[in-house]
Tab-separated table of C-alpha atoms and ligand atoms in Angstrom:
chain	number	residue	atom	x	y	z
D	1	MET	CA	63.769	107.058	50.851
D	2	GLU	CA	64.288	108.912	54.081
D	3	ILE	CA	64.498	106.821	57.249
D	4	LYS	CA	62.415	108.501	59.964
D	5	THR	CA	63.036	107.986	63.664
D	6	ILE	CA	60.573	107.929	66.549
D	7	GLN	CA	62.514	107.862	69.804
D	8	ALA	CA	61.311	105.846	72.763
D	9	PRO	CA	60.436	108.103	75.715
D	10	THR	CA	63.233	108.051	78.306
D	11	GLU	CA	61.023	106.517	80.980
D	12	LYS	CA	60.160	103.601	78.681
D	13	ARG	CA	63.807	102.692	78.010
D	14	LYS	CA	65.131	99.508	79.524
D	15	ALA	CA	68.008	99.334	81.985
D	16	LYS	CA	71.175	98.179	80.246
D	17	PRO	CA	72.560	94.915	81.596
D	18	ALA	CA	74.917	95.678	84.463
D	19	ASP	CA	76.936	92.469	84.285
D	20	GLU	CA	78.406	91.779	80.841
D	21	SER	CA	79.617	88.350	81.913
D	22	THR	CA	76.038	87.020	82.051
D	23	LEU	CA	74.766	88.406	78.743
D	24	GLY	CA	74.453	85.043	77.034
D	25	PHE	CA	72.790	85.048	73.624
D	26	GLY	CA	69.387	86.089	72.334
D	27	LYS	CA	67.683	87.121	75.550
D	28	ILE	CA	68.075	90.908	75.710
D	29	PHE	CA	67.026	93.383	73.005
D	30	THR	CA	67.522	97.130	72.678
D	31	ASP	CA	65.007	99.997	72.917
D	32	HIS	CA	64.407	100.526	69.184
D	33	PHE	CA	64.034	98.509	66.010
D	34	PHE	CA	63.840	99.215	62.299
D	35	THR	CA	60.686	98.397	60.343
D	36	MET	CA	59.774	98.720	56.663
D	37	PRO	CA	56.646	97.306	54.996
D	38	TRP	CA	56.339	96.174	51.386
D	39	HIS	CA	53.194	96.037	49.325
D	40	SER	CA	52.920	94.714	45.766
D	41	ASP	CA	51.358	98.056	44.728
D	42	ARG	CA	53.888	100.308	46.476
D	43	GLY	CA	57.082	98.331	46.941
D	44	TRP	CA	59.092	99.139	50.085
D	45	HIS	CA	57.845	102.219	51.896
D	46	ASP	CA	57.929	104.134	55.186
D	47	PRO	CA	61.301	102.977	56.548
D	48	LEU	CA	61.176	103.735	60.269
D	49	ILE	CA	63.237	103.406	63.419
D	50	GLU	CA	60.726	103.143	66.246
D	51	PRO	CA	60.442	101.954	69.848
D	52	TYR	CA	60.772	98.146	70.143
D	53	ARG	CA	57.313	96.604	70.369
D	54	PRO	CA	55.404	93.383	69.701
D	55	LEU	CA	54.258	93.015	66.092
D	56	GLN	CA	50.583	93.017	65.248
D	57	LEU	CA	49.715	90.282	62.770
D	58	ASP	CA	46.448	89.003	61.418
D	59	PRO	CA	46.009	85.316	62.302
D	60	THR	CA	46.073	84.630	58.553
D	61	ALA	CA	49.414	86.435	58.056
D	62	MET	CA	50.950	84.167	55.433
D	63	CYS	CA	54.285	83.656	57.219
D	64	LEU	CA	52.375	81.787	59.941
D	65	HIS	CA	50.936	79.281	57.470
D	66	TYR	CA	53.310	78.885	54.550
D	67	GLY	CA	56.604	79.820	56.134
D	68	GLN	CA	57.810	82.719	54.016
D	69	GLU	CA	60.377	83.894	56.557
D	70	ILE	CA	64.060	84.663	56.118
D	71	PHE	CA	66.654	86.216	58.367
D	72	GLU	CA	70.311	87.132	58.768
D	73	GLY	CA	72.780	87.068	61.647
D	74	MET	CA	75.629	89.537	62.030
D	75	LYS	CA	77.340	91.603	64.724
D	76	ALA	CA	78.602	95.094	65.584
D	77	TYR	CA	81.833	95.234	67.591
D	78	ARG	CA	83.232	97.881	69.916
D	79	GLY	CA	86.964	98.109	69.333
D	80	LYS	CA	89.821	99.899	71.072
D	81	GLY	CA	89.030	103.495	72.005
D	82	GLY	CA	85.310	102.861	71.476
D	83	ALA	CA	85.263	102.746	67.663
D	84	LEU	CA	82.403	100.689	66.217
D	85	PHE	CA	82.813	98.112	63.471
D	86	LEU	CA	80.739	95.835	61.268
D	87	PHE	CA	82.299	92.761	59.669
D	88	ARG	CA	81.656	92.304	55.915
D	89	PRO	CA	78.044	93.564	56.236
D	90	LEU	CA	77.442	93.589	52.483
D	91	GLU	CA	77.927	89.823	52.420
D	92	ASN	CA	74.986	89.402	54.787
D	93	ILE	CA	72.885	91.942	52.910
D	94	ARG	CA	73.502	90.177	49.601
D	95	ARG	CA	72.869	86.769	51.143
D	96	MET	CA	69.521	87.984	52.491
D	97	ASN	CA	68.576	89.006	48.960
D	98	VAL	CA	69.596	85.561	47.688
D	99	SER	CA	67.323	83.994	50.322
D	100	ALA	CA	64.545	86.437	49.375
D	101	GLU	CA	64.714	85.483	45.716
D	102	ARG	CA	64.508	81.744	46.457
D	103	LEU	CA	61.451	82.239	48.683
D	104	CYS	CA	59.716	84.598	46.210
D	105	MET	CA	60.113	87.544	48.578
D	106	PRO	CA	61.072	91.102	47.552
D	107	ARG	CA	64.709	92.215	47.391
D	108	ILE	CA	65.934	95.092	49.524
D	109	ASP	CA	68.150	97.821	48.117
D	110	GLU	CA	71.669	97.198	49.484
D	111	GLY	CA	72.335	100.881	50.166
D	112	LEU	CA	69.080	101.391	52.050
D	113	PHE	CA	69.638	98.191	54.066
D	114	LEU	CA	73.135	99.302	55.107
D	115	GLU	CA	71.933	102.818	55.921
D	116	ALA	CA	69.132	101.460	58.125
D	117	LEU	CA	71.579	99.157	59.864
D	118	LYS	CA	74.073	101.934	60.610
D	119	LYS	CA	71.437	104.429	61.709
D	120	LEU	CA	69.832	101.960	64.112
D	121	ILE	CA	73.171	100.824	65.567
D	122	LEU	CA	74.337	104.410	66.090
D	123	LEU	CA	71.080	105.264	67.887
D	124	GLU	CA	71.588	102.195	70.111
D	125	LYS	CA	75.355	102.465	70.484
D	126	GLU	CA	75.214	102.632	74.277
D	127	TRP	CA	73.889	99.067	74.131
D	128	ILE	CA	77.089	97.728	72.552
D	129	PRO	CA	78.900	95.986	75.398
D	130	ARG	CA	82.564	96.694	76.168
D	131	GLY	CA	83.928	93.411	77.476
D	132	GLY	CA	86.372	91.303	75.451
D	133	GLY	CA	84.538	89.118	72.955
D	134	THR	CA	81.157	90.774	73.573
D	135	SER	CA	79.209	92.386	70.739
D	136	LEU	CA	75.838	93.611	69.540
D	137	TYR	CA	73.999	90.870	67.662
D	138	ILE	CA	71.983	92.040	64.648
D	139	ARG	CA	68.978	90.094	63.388
D	140	PRO	CA	67.462	91.385	60.120
D	141	THR	CA	64.248	89.470	59.365
D	142	MET	CA	61.600	89.427	56.638
D	143	ILE	CA	58.126	87.900	56.998
D	144	ALA	CA	55.082	87.592	54.770
D	145	THR	CA	52.289	89.616	56.392
D	146	GLU	CA	49.493	89.480	53.815
D	147	PRO	CA	46.309	88.345	55.572
D	148	ALA	CA	45.142	85.548	53.276
D	149	LEU	CA	45.029	81.778	53.074
D	150	GLY	CA	45.959	79.891	49.916
D	151	VAL	CA	49.476	78.991	48.820
D	152	HIS	CA	50.980	81.771	46.721
D	153	PRO	CA	53.751	84.340	47.179
D	154	ALA	CA	52.371	86.989	49.532
D	155	ASN	CA	51.579	90.507	48.356
D	156	GLU	CA	52.667	92.101	51.649
D	157	TYR	CA	55.833	91.763	53.732
D	158	LEU	CA	57.524	93.322	56.722
D	159	PHE	CA	61.277	93.742	56.982
D	160	PHE	CA	62.617	94.505	60.437
D	161	ILE	CA	65.976	94.653	62.226
D	162	ILE	CA	66.383	94.006	65.931
D	163	LEU	CA	69.561	94.305	68.026
D	164	GLY	CA	70.701	92.711	71.257
D	165	PRO	CA	73.913	92.687	73.304
D	166	VAL	CA	75.559	89.248	73.463
D	167	GLY	CA	78.323	87.842	75.606
D	168	THR	CA	81.550	86.206	74.585
D	169	TYR	CA	81.144	82.661	73.297
D	170	TYR	CA	84.117	81.414	75.285
D	171	PRO	CA	83.936	82.867	78.812
D	172	GLU	CA	86.267	80.116	80.066
D	173	GLY	CA	88.383	79.566	76.980
D	174	PHE	CA	87.852	77.079	74.160
D	175	SER	CA	85.921	73.970	75.022
D	176	PRO	CA	85.878	71.437	72.162
D	177	THR	CA	82.389	70.122	71.363
D	178	LYS	CA	81.139	66.629	70.634
D	179	ILE	CA	79.196	66.161	67.412
D	180	TYR	CA	76.804	63.464	66.230
D	181	VAL	CA	76.684	62.260	62.622
D	182	THR	CA	73.136	61.387	61.587
D	183	GLU	CA	72.366	59.084	58.665
D	184	ASP	CA	68.645	59.049	59.408
D	185	TYR	CA	67.798	62.731	58.908
D	186	VAL	CA	68.932	65.347	56.401
D	187	ARG	CA	68.977	69.143	56.513
D	188	ALA	CA	68.825	70.092	52.853
D	189	VAL	CA	68.316	68.453	49.480
D	190	PRO	CA	69.721	69.470	46.084
D	191	GLY	CA	67.290	71.932	44.569
D	192	GLY	CA	65.927	72.841	48.018
D	193	THR	CA	66.542	75.853	50.259
D	194	GLY	CA	69.697	74.736	52.086
D	195	TYR	CA	71.648	77.797	50.923
D	196	CYS	CA	69.059	80.215	52.368
D	197	LYS	CA	68.691	81.469	55.917
D	198	ALA	CA	65.022	80.542	55.915
D	199	GLY	CA	63.189	79.707	59.140
D	200	GLY	CA	61.848	76.425	57.795
D	201	ASN	CA	65.360	74.965	57.488
D	202	TYR	CA	65.856	75.335	61.234
D	203	ALA	CA	62.441	73.943	62.148
D	204	ALA	CA	63.287	70.876	60.064
D	205	SER	CA	66.637	70.430	61.825
D	206	LEU	CA	65.318	70.390	65.400
D	207	TYR	CA	64.310	66.735	65.604
D	208	ALA	CA	67.745	65.320	64.842
D	209	GLY	CA	69.275	68.001	67.085
D	210	GLU	CA	67.182	66.825	70.031
D	211	LEU	CA	68.152	63.199	69.410
D	212	ALA	CA	71.821	64.195	69.400
D	213	LYS	CA	71.394	66.192	72.613
D	214	GLY	CA	69.691	63.251	74.269
D	215	MET	CA	72.813	61.224	73.551
D	216	GLY	CA	75.133	63.865	74.987
D	217	TYR	CA	76.191	65.651	71.791
D	218	THR	CA	76.054	69.399	71.171
D	219	GLN	CA	75.466	69.424	67.415
D	220	VAL	CA	74.424	67.283	64.480
D	221	LEU	CA	76.832	66.786	61.608
D	222	TRP	CA	74.679	66.697	58.478
D	223	LEU	CA	75.542	64.494	55.531
D	224	ASP	CA	74.411	64.925	51.933
D	225	ALA	CA	70.780	63.886	51.410
D	226	ILE	CA	71.341	61.574	48.411
D	227	GLU	CA	74.122	59.193	49.421
D	228	ARG	CA	74.304	60.148	53.119
D	229	LYS	CA	78.032	59.879	52.797
D	230	TYR	CA	79.509	63.335	52.345
D	231	VAL	CA	80.007	65.923	55.094
D	232	GLU	CA	77.874	69.067	54.699
D	233	GLU	CA	77.469	71.240	57.817
D	234	VAL	CA	77.329	71.029	61.576
D	235	GLY	CA	74.268	72.449	63.373
D	236	THR	CA	74.051	76.041	62.140
D	237	SER	CA	77.728	76.350	61.230
D	238	ASN	CA	79.991	75.343	58.384
D	239	MET	CA	82.348	72.408	58.974
D	240	PHE	CA	86.093	72.163	58.418
D	241	PHE	CA	88.524	69.233	58.802
D	242	VAL	CA	92.322	69.317	58.760
D	243	ILE	CA	93.607	66.072	57.254
D	244	GLY	CA	97.388	65.984	56.932
D	245	ASP	CA	98.199	69.485	55.656
D	246	GLU	CA	94.900	70.013	53.870
D	247	LEU	CA	92.051	72.159	55.217
D	248	ILE	CA	88.811	70.747	53.802
D	249	THR	CA	85.248	72.097	53.706
D	250	ALA	CA	82.175	71.194	51.662
D	251	PRO	CA	81.723	72.994	48.320
D	252	LEU	CA	78.867	75.475	47.817
D	253	THR	CA	76.539	73.331	45.738
D	254	GLY	CA	73.254	74.690	47.063
D	255	THR	CA	72.717	72.456	50.087
D	256	ILE	CA	74.901	74.353	52.557
D	257	LEU	CA	74.718	77.891	53.841
D	258	PRO	CA	77.500	80.033	52.344
D	259	GLY	CA	78.864	81.327	55.643
D	260	VAL	CA	80.650	84.673	55.781
D	261	THR	CA	82.931	83.155	58.409
D	262	ARG	CA	83.507	80.117	56.148
D	263	ASP	CA	84.675	82.417	53.348
D	264	SER	CA	86.886	84.393	55.752
D	265	VAL	CA	88.479	81.180	57.066
D	266	ILE	CA	89.198	79.971	53.524
D	267	ARG	CA	90.754	83.241	52.410
D	268	LEU	CA	92.844	83.724	55.538
D	269	ALA	CA	94.148	80.145	55.511
D	270	LYS	CA	95.049	80.453	51.821
D	271	SER	CA	96.894	83.703	52.524
D	272	TRP	CA	98.969	81.814	55.109
D	273	GLY	CA	99.943	79.194	52.525
D	274	VAL	CA	97.604	76.484	53.829
D	275	THR	CA	96.213	74.120	51.179
D	276	VAL	CA	92.456	74.699	51.259
D	277	SER	CA	90.031	72.426	49.417
D	278	GLU	CA	86.349	73.053	48.887
D	279	ARG	CA	85.500	69.491	48.001
D	280	ARG	CA	83.333	66.545	48.886
D	281	LEU	CA	84.651	64.703	51.914
D	282	SER	CA	83.141	61.315	52.698
D	283	MET	CA	82.722	59.897	56.185
D	284	ASP	CA	84.800	56.928	54.950
D	285	GLU	CA	87.670	59.313	54.313
D	286	VAL	CA	87.176	60.971	57.718
D	287	MET	CA	87.184	57.577	59.469
D	288	ALA	CA	90.254	56.421	57.537
D	289	ALA	CA	92.042	59.649	58.503
D	290	ILE	CA	91.122	59.137	62.159
D	291	GLY	CA	92.331	55.520	61.986
D	292	GLY	CA	95.593	56.507	60.308
D	293	GLY	CA	96.266	59.445	62.626
D	294	ALA	CA	96.000	62.015	59.812
D	295	LEU	CA	92.907	63.851	61.104
D	296	ARG	CA	94.489	66.668	63.061
D	297	GLU	CA	91.760	69.224	63.671
D	298	ALA	CA	88.069	69.790	63.114
D	299	PHE	CA	86.047	72.929	63.727
D	300	ALA	CA	82.764	74.622	62.906
D	301	SER	CA	82.615	78.234	61.677
D	302	GLY	CA	79.919	80.868	62.131
D	303	THR	CA	79.243	84.419	63.303
D	304	ALA	CA	78.278	83.341	66.834
D	305	ALA	CA	81.552	81.651	67.832
D	306	ILE	CA	83.894	82.494	64.888
D	307	VAL	CA	85.316	78.967	65.095
D	308	SER	CA	84.285	76.224	67.459
D	309	PRO	CA	86.663	73.289	67.896
D	310	VAL	CA	85.288	69.761	67.628
D	311	GLY	CA	86.913	67.210	69.933
D	312	GLN	CA	84.819	64.099	69.380
D	313	ILE	CA	82.637	62.712	66.648
D	314	TYR	CA	79.996	59.978	66.908
D	315	TYR	CA	79.481	57.843	63.810
D	316	ARG	CA	77.748	54.483	63.388
D	317	GLY	CA	77.576	53.577	67.043
D	318	LYS	CA	81.058	54.696	68.077
D	319	GLU	CA	82.687	57.819	69.423
D	320	HIS	CA	85.994	58.888	67.894
D	321	LEU	CA	88.564	61.338	69.194
D	322	ILE	CA	89.732	64.063	66.803
D	323	GLY	CA	93.451	64.750	67.115
D	324	SER	CA	94.124	64.969	70.834
D	325	GLY	CA	90.543	66.093	71.511
D	326	LYS	CA	91.897	69.593	72.222
D	327	THR	CA	91.737	72.796	70.168
D	328	GLY	CA	94.144	72.565	67.234
D	329	PRO	CA	96.731	75.236	66.332
D	330	LEU	CA	95.107	76.257	63.035
D	331	THR	CA	91.695	76.549	64.733
D	332	GLU	CA	93.204	78.792	67.388
D	333	ARG	CA	95.134	80.925	64.917
D	334	LEU	CA	92.023	81.471	62.782
D	335	TYR	CA	90.003	82.415	65.854
D	336	ASN	CA	92.540	84.979	67.057
D	337	GLU	CA	93.077	86.507	63.624
D	338	ILE	CA	89.380	86.924	62.765
D	339	LEU	CA	88.557	88.217	66.260
D	340	GLN	CA	91.244	90.888	66.028
D	341	ILE	CA	90.115	91.999	62.580
D	342	GLN	CA	86.509	92.215	63.799
D	343	TYR	CA	87.486	94.493	66.702
D	344	GLY	CA	89.753	96.643	64.537
D	345	MET	CA	92.828	95.555	66.504
D	346	LYS	CA	94.804	94.272	63.570
D	347	ASP	CA	95.708	95.039	59.966
D	348	ASP	CA	92.815	94.222	57.732
D	349	PRO	CA	94.427	93.274	54.411
D	350	PHE	CA	91.112	92.113	52.931
D	351	GLY	CA	89.137	95.256	53.844
D	352	TRP	CA	86.588	93.224	55.806
D	353	SER	CA	86.109	95.539	58.729
D	354	MET	CA	83.781	98.536	58.257
D	355	LYS	CA	84.193	101.329	60.783
D	356	ILE	CA	80.827	103.017	61.434
D	357	ALA	CA	81.830	105.356	64.285
D	358	ASP	CA	85.071	106.582	65.909
S	1	PLP	C1	74.284	81.197	59.582
S	1	PLP	C2	74.688	79.818	59.234
S	1	PLP	C3	76.034	79.464	59.007
S	1	PLP	C4	77.178	80.410	59.268
S	1	PLP	O1	77.147	81.567	58.513
S	1	PLP	P1	77.998	82.848	58.962
S	1	PLP	O2	77.728	83.834	57.889
S	1	PLP	O3	79.418	82.425	59.021
S	1	PLP	O4	77.483	83.250	60.301
S	1	PLP	C5	76.306	78.183	58.582
S	1	PLP	N1	75.329	77.265	58.417
S	1	PLP	C6	74.033	77.559	58.651
S	1	PLP	C7	73.003	76.510	58.444
S	1	PLP	C8	73.683	78.829	59.090
S	1	PLP	O5	72.407	79.120	59.348
């Protein structure tokens, strides 16, 4: 299928942000987006890059009622000399198809998805900021658009990709976060949709997040839904602990999101000779390690921040300090290494970085 382009008239194009230090996240979007509808009779058709615009949906569009909505989150980076890079884009494309299958939505051809992504980014390349740590955030999304009530998989969908410049996550250097362990609420259950980037998962997580915020914590640390004992994820990131010489993260058993950053952290740390375990880690073990002085570092991993150090953890009525409460050496090393690979500034032994323009 040929991807057509309709360019936005010059006078309709937005001014690019003048000050890259105030970009923030998720507020500014570019002049064009990619759209492609699907119909049960025709499959995917009419892939188009067109001027950014509001969507027109019937009030009965099924995504609004039954929540068939999935998305992805990835970034394009401007490296030295202006070259443009994506980081492991096929992982996101494949993960979106895994989410699609679980929510009874149609798969997207990997080649077409990547081609649309590249074509849109190259058209919008002037929007990719230049400052250290800045990037172009990419949000592929799929929604059920069939105008009908009644619970069933929709017969019509829209896939779209929007782009927006985002600032560096750490304008003033690392600042370790405080996290709140909840035993009252859960994010995902075995057999559920925890491994999908599906909108409903995030709607269901807000309540506990607000409670944590009200108590002065940035994120919720989710435990397993059955025993409420084992560490799963933190907010919308994967969670890692360093106990003694072991780097520990939850295994992929269907209730956590298989983060691309999580996988990169695991493989890099292993390549450095670190003992990495994907295993169940109970809060009892975490508390014992804190008590015995063996818990050295904790961090969250995700596309937004790469790694985000955790300095304090609230559990059963008490706040506990992790290590010295400062960013640990492994956390910092992982951050620097992944950042440099993403911007094409370093050897890329795993072939993670994909150059899309010189
Ligand atoms: C997106 C996401 C992550 C991190 O995934 P990355 O691919 O590393 O960005 C982790 N947990 C949840 C719940 C997420 O939505």
